[in-house]
Amino acid sequence: MANTLLINNPLELTTILIRHHGIHRGLWSLVVNFRVQGINYQPDPQDLAAHPAALVAVDYVGIREVEVADALTVDAAAVNPAAG
């Protein structure tokens, strides 16, 4: 059976991406781009009533370097120091 790793903290995901990409300096923040589309939703195929709704999908997840730290910023030098 496959194991599942759940990440529920944006700082943890940012740290994982910093380490994955081998980044050793700079301040980085998580970027999540959403795609939203209006749709008509028919919850019950037997019922002819449709309801206006929105479909929200994650388009991409990434990191971007920032100049000013805030509560959602990770310092790459602290979480992924360069080797010796």
Coordinates of C-alpha atoms in Angstrom, one line a residue, residues 8-81:
N8 CA -1.1 21.4 5.5
N9 CA 1.4 24.3 6.0
P10 CA 2.4 26.6 3.2
L11 CA 5.8 27.2 4.8
E12 CA 6.5 23.5 4.8
L13 CA 5.6 23.3 1.1
T14 CA 7.8 26.3 0.3
T15 CA 10.7 24.6 2.2
I16 CA 10.2 21.4 0.2
L17 CA 10.3 23.3 -3.1
I18 CA 13.4 25.3 -2.0
R19 CA 15.3 22.1 -1.2
H20 CA 14.0 20.3 -4.4
H21 CA 15.3 23.1 -6.6
G22 CA 18.6 23.4 -4.7
I23 CA 18.1 27.1 -3.7
H24 CA 20.5 28.2 -1.0
R25 CA 19.8 32.0 -0.6
G26 CA 17.0 34.5 -0.8
L27 CA 13.6 35.0 0.6
W28 CA 10.9 32.8 -1.1
S29 CA 7.1 32.7 -0.9
L30 CA 4.6 30.1 -2.2
V31 CA 2.6 31.0 -5.3
V32 CA -0.7 29.2 -6.1
N33 CA -2.6 30.2 -9.3
F34 CA -6.2 29.3 -9.4
R35 CA -8.4 28.9 -12.5
V36 CA -12.1 29.8 -12.0
Q37 CA -14.9 29.0 -14.4
G38 CA -18.7 29.6 -14.1
I39 CA -20.8 26.5 -14.7
N40 CA -24.4 25.3 -14.4
Y41 CA -24.5 22.5 -11.9
Q42 CA -27.2 19.9 -11.8
P43 CA -26.8 17.9 -8.5
D44 CA -29.4 15.3 -9.3
P45 CA -29.6 14.0 -12.9
Q46 CA -33.3 13.2 -12.3
D47 CA -34.0 16.8 -11.3
L48 CA -34.2 19.3 -14.2
A49 CA -33.1 22.2 -11.9
A50 CA -29.6 23.5 -12.5
H51 CA -27.8 25.9 -10.3
P52 CA -25.2 28.5 -11.1
A53 CA -21.8 27.5 -9.6
A54 CA -18.1 28.0 -9.9
L55 CA -15.5 25.4 -10.7
V56 CA -12.1 26.2 -9.1
A57 CA -9.0 24.4 -10.1
V58 CA -5.3 24.8 -9.1
D59 CA -3.5 25.8 -12.3
Y60 CA 0.0 25.7 -10.8
V61 CA 2.0 25.8 -7.6
G62 CA 5.4 27.3 -7.3
I63 CA 7.7 29.7 -5.4
R64 CA 8.9 33.2 -6.1
E65 CA 11.7 35.2 -4.7
V66 CA 10.6 38.3 -2.7
E67 CA 12.5 41.2 -1.3
V68 CA 10.6 41.8 2.0
A69 CA 9.8 38.9 4.4
D70 CA 6.3 38.4 5.8
A71 CA 4.6 35.6 7.7
L72 CA 4.6 33.3 4.6
T73 CA 8.2 33.8 3.6
V74 CA 11.0 31.2 3.9
D75 CA 14.7 32.1 4.1
A76 CA 16.5 29.6 1.8
A77 CA 19.8 30.1 3.7
A78 CA 18.1 28.9 6.9
V79 CA 16.2 25.9 5.6
N80 CA 18.7 24.7 2.9
P81 CA 22.2 26.0 3.7

